PDB file of C-alpha atoms in Angstrom:
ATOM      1  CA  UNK Z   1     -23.800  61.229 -15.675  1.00 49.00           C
ATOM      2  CA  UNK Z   2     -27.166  62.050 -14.374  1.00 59.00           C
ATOM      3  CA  UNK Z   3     -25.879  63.180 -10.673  1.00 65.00           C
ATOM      4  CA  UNK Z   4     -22.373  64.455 -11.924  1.00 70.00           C
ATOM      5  CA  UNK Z   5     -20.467  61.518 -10.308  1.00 79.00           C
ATOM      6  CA  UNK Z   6     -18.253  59.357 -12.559  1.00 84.00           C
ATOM      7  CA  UNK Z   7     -16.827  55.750 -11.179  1.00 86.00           C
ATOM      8  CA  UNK Z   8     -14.660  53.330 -11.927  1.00 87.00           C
ATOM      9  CA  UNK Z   9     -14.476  49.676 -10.084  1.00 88.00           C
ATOM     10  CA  UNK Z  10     -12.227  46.799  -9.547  1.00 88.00           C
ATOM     11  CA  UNK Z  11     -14.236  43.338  -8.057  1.00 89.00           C
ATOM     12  CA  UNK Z  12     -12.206  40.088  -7.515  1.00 89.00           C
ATOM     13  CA  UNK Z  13     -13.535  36.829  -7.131  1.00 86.00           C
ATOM     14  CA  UNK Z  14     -13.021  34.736  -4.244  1.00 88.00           C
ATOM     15  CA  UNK Z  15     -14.464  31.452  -4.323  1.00 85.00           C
ATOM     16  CA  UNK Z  16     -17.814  30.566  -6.094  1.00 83.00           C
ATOM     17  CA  UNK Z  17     -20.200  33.172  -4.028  1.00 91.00           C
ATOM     18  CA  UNK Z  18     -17.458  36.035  -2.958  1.00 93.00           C
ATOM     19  CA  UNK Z  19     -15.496  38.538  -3.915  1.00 92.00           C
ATOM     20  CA  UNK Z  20     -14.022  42.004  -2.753  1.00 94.00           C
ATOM     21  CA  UNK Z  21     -13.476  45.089  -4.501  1.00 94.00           C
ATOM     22  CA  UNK Z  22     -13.037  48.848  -4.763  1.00 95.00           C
ATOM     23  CA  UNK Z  23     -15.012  51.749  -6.486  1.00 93.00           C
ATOM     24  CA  UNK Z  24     -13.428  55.264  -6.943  1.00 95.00           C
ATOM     25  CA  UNK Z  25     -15.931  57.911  -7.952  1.00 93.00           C
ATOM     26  CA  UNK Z  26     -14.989  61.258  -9.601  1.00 94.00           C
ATOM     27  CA  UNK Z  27     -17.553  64.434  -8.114  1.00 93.00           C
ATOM     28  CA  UNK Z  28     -17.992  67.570 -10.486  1.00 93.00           C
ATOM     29  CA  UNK Z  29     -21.243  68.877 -10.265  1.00 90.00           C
ATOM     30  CA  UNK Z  30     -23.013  72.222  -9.622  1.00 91.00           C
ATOM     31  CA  UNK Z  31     -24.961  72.557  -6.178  1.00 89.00           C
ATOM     32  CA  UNK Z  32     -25.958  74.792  -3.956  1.00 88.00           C
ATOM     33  CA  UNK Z  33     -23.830  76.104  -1.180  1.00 86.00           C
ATOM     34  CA  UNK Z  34     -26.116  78.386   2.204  1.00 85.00           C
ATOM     35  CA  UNK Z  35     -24.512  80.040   4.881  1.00 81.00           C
ATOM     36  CA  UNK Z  36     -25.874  80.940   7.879  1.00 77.00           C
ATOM     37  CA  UNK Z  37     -23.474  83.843   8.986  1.00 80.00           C
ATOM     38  CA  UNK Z  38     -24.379  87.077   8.115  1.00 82.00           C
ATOM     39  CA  UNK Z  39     -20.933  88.085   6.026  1.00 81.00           C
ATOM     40  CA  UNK Z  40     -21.359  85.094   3.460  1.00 79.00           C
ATOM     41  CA  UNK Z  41     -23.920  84.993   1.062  1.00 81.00           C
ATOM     42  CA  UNK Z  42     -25.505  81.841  -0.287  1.00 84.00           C
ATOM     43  CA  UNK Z  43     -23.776  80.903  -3.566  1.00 87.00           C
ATOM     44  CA  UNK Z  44     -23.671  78.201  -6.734  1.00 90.00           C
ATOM     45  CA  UNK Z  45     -20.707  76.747  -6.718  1.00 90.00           C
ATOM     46  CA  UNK Z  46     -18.858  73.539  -8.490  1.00 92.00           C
ATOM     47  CA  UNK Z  47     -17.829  70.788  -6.588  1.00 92.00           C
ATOM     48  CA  UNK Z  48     -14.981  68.833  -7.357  1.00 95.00           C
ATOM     49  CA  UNK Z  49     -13.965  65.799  -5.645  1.00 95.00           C
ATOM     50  CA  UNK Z  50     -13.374  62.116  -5.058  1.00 97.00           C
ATOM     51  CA  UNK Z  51     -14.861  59.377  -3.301  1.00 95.00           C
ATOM     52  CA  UNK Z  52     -13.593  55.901  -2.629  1.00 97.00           C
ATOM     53  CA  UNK Z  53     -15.666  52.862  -2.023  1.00 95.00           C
ATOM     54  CA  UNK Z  54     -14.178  49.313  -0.486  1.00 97.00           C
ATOM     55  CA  UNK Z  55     -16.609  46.620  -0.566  1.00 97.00           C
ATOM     56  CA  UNK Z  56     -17.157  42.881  -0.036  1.00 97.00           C
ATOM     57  CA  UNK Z  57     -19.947  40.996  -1.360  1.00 95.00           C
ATOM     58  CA  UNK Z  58     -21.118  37.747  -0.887  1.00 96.00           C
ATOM     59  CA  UNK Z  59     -23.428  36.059  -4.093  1.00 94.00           C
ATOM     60  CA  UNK Z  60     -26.076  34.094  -3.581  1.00 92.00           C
ATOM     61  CA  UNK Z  61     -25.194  31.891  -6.895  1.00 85.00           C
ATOM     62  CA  UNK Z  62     -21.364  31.873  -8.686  1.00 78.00           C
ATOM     63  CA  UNK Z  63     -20.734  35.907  -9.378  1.00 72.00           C
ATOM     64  CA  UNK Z  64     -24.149  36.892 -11.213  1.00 78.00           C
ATOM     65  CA  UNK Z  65     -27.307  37.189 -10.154  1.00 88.00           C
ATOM     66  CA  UNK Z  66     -28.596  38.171  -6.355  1.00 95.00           C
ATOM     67  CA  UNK Z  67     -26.095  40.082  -3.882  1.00 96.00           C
ATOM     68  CA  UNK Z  68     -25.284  41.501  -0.634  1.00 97.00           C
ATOM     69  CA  UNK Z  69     -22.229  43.796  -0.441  1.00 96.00           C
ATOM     70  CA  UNK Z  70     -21.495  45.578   2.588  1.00 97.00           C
ATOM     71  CA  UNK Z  71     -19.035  48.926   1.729  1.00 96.00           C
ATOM     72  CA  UNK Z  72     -17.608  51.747   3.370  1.00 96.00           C
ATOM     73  CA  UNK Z  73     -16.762  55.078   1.957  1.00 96.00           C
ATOM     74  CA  UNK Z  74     -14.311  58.169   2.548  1.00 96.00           C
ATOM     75  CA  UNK Z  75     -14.716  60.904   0.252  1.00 95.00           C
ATOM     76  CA  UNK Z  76     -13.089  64.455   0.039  1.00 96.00           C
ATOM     77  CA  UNK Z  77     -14.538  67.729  -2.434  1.00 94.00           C
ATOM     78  CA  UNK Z  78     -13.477  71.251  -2.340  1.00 92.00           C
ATOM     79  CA  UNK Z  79     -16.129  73.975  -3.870  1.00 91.00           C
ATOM     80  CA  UNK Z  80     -15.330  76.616  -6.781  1.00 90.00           C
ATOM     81  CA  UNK Z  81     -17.540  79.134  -5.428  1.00 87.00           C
ATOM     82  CA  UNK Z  82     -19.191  81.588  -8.240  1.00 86.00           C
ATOM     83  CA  UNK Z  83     -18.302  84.812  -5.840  1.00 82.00           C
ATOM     84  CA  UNK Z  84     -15.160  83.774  -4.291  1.00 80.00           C
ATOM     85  CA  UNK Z  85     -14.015  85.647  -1.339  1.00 72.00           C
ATOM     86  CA  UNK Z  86     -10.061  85.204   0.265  1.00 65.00           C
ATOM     87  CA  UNK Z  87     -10.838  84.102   3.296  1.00 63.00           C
ATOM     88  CA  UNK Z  88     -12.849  81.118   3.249  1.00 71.00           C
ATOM     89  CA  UNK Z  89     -12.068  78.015   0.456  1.00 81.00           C
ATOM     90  CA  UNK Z  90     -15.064  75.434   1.426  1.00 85.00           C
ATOM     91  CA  UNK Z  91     -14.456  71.834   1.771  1.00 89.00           C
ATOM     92  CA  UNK Z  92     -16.879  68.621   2.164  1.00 90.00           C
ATOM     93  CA  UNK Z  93     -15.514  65.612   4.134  1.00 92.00           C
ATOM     94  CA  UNK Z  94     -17.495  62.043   4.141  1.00 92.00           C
ATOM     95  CA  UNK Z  95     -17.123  58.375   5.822  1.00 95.00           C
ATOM     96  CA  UNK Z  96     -19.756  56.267   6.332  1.00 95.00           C
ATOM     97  CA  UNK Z  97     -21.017  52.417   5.319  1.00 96.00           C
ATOM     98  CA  UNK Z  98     -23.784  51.252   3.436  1.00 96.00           C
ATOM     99  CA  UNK Z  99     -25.535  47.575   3.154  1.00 97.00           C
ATOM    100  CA  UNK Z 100     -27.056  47.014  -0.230  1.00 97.00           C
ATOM    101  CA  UNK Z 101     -29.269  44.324  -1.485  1.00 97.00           C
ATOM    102  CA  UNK Z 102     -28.734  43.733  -5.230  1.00 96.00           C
ATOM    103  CA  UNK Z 103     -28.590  41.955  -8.926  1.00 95.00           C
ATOM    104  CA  UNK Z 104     -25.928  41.844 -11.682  1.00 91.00           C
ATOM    105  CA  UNK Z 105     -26.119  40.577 -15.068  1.00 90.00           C
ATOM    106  CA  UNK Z 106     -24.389  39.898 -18.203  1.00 86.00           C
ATOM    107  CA  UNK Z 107     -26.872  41.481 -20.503  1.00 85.00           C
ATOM    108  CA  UNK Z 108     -24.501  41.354 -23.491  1.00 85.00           C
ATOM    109  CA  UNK Z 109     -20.513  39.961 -23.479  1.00 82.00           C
ATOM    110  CA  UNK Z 110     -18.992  41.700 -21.682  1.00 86.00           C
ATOM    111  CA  UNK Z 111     -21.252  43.988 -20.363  1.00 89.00           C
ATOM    112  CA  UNK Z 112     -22.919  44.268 -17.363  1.00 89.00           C
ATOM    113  CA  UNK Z 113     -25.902  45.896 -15.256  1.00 91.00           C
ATOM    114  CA  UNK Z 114     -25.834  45.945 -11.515  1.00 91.00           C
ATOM    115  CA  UNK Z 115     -29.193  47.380  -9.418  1.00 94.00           C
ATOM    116  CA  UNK Z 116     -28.804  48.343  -6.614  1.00 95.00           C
ATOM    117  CA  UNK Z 117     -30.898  49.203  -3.405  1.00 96.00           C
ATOM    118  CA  UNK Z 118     -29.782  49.789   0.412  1.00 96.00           C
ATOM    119  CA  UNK Z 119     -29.426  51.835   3.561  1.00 95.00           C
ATOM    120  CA  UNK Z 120     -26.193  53.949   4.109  1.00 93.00           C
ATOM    121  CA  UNK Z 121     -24.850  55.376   7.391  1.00 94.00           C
ATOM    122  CA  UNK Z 122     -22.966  58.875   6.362  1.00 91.00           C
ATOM    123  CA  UNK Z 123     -20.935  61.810   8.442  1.00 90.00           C
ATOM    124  CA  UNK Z 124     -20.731  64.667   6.155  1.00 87.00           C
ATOM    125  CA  UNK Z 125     -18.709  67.481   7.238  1.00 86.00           C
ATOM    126  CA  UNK Z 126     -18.583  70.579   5.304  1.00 82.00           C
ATOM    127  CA  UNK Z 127     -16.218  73.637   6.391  1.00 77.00           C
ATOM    128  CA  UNK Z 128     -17.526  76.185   8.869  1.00 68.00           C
ATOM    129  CA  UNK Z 129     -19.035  78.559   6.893  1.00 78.00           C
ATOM    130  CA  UNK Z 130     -20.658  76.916   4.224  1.00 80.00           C
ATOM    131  CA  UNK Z 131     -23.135  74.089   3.795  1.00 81.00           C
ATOM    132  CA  UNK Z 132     -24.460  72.040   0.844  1.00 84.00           C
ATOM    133  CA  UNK Z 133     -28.185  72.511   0.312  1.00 80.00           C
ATOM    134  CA  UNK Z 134     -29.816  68.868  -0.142  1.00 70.00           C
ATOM    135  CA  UNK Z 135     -33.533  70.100  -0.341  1.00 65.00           C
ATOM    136  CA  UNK Z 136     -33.516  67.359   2.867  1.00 55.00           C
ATOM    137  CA  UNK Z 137     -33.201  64.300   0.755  1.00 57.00           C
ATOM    138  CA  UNK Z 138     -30.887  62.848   1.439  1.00 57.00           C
ATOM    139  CA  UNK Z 139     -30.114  63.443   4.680  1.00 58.00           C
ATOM    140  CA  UNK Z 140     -26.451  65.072   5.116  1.00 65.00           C
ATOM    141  CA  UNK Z 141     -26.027  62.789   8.750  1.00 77.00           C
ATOM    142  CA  UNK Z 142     -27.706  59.745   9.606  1.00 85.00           C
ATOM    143  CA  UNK Z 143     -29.328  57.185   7.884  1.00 89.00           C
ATOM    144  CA  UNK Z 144     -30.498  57.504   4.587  1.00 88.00           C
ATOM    145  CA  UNK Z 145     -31.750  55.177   1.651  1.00 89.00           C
ATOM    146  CA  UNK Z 146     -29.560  54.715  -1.461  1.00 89.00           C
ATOM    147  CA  UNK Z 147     -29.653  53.049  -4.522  1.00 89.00           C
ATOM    148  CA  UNK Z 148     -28.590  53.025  -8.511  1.00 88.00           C
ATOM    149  CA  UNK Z 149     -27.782  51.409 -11.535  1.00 88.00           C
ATOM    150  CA  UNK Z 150     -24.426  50.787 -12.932  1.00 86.00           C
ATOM    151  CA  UNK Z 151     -23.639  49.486 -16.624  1.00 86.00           C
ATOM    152  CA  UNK Z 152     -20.292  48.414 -17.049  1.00 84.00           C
ATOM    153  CA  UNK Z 153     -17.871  45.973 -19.215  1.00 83.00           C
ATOM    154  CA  UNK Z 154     -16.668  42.895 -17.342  1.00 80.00           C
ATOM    155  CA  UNK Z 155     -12.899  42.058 -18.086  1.00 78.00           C
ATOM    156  CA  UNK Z 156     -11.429  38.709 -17.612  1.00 70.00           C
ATOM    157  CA  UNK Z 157      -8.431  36.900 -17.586  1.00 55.00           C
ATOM    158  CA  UNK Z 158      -7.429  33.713 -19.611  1.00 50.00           C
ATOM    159  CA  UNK Z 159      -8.362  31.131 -16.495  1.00 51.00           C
ATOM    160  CA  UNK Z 160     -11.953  32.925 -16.582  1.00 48.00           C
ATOM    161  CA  UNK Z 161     -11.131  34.632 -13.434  1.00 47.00           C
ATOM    162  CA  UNK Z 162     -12.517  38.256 -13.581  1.00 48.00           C
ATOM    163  CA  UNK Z 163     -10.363  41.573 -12.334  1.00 41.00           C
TER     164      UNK Z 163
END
């Protein structure tokens, strides 16, 4: 809610201490789009995308408590500019891993809080004409810290095993 990105997960256990999983997150948020050639003003514009996250994490106790999940990510966005033109329809492109460092915990059946804190590798690639302003943090390329908090509801089946 508070950076206009909506997810939704799936984690399996494996074992006592692993378990693999994917994260799809839903982009819709205004930001602000600069151009550097001389034709095409700087513009708001909405951003509307996707962004899908494969991990694997190993738990240092049996699926609670202290983590470390390694994940990639390939994500995709187009922009609703707020002074369209015909010739140009801006896109955002993304791929890139992160390592992460972290804690989950049943605060109260079923749900859950997971913190979060890592390092992320990331290629952004925006279309030629337009690029997303970040104010420099983060970084659009390269290395960059990340980290968040994410309240959910933990499902599980009759044998206790959790989807």
């Amino acid at each position: 809610l508070v950076v206009g990105r909506y997810s939704t997960s799936f984690e399996k256990f494996l074992g006592s201490n692993f378990s693999f999983g994917s994260e799809v997150d839903f982009i819709h948020k205004d930001v602000f789009l600069e151009s550097l050639h001389p034709w095409y003003s700087s513009q708001n514009a909405i951003k509307i995308g996707i962004i899908f996250e494969p991990f694997i994490r190993y738990y240092l106790s049996n699926h609670s408590g202290l983590y470390i999940s390694i994940n990639g990510f390939f994500g995709y966005a187009t922009y609703k500019l707020s002074q369209p033109d015909l010739l140009n329809k801006p896109e955002w492109t993304a791929s890139g891993g992160t390592f992460q460092l972290g804690i989950l915990k049943s605060i109260l059946e079923p749900f859950v809080i997971d913190c979060y804190l890592g390092a992320t590798y990331a290629n952004d690639d925006y279309s030629v004409l337009y690029n997303e302003s970040t104010a420099l943090f983060p970084a659009p390329d390269g290395l960059r810290l990340c980290g968040g908090l994410r309240v959910g509801v933990l499902l599980k089946k009759n044998d206790n095993k959790s989807y």
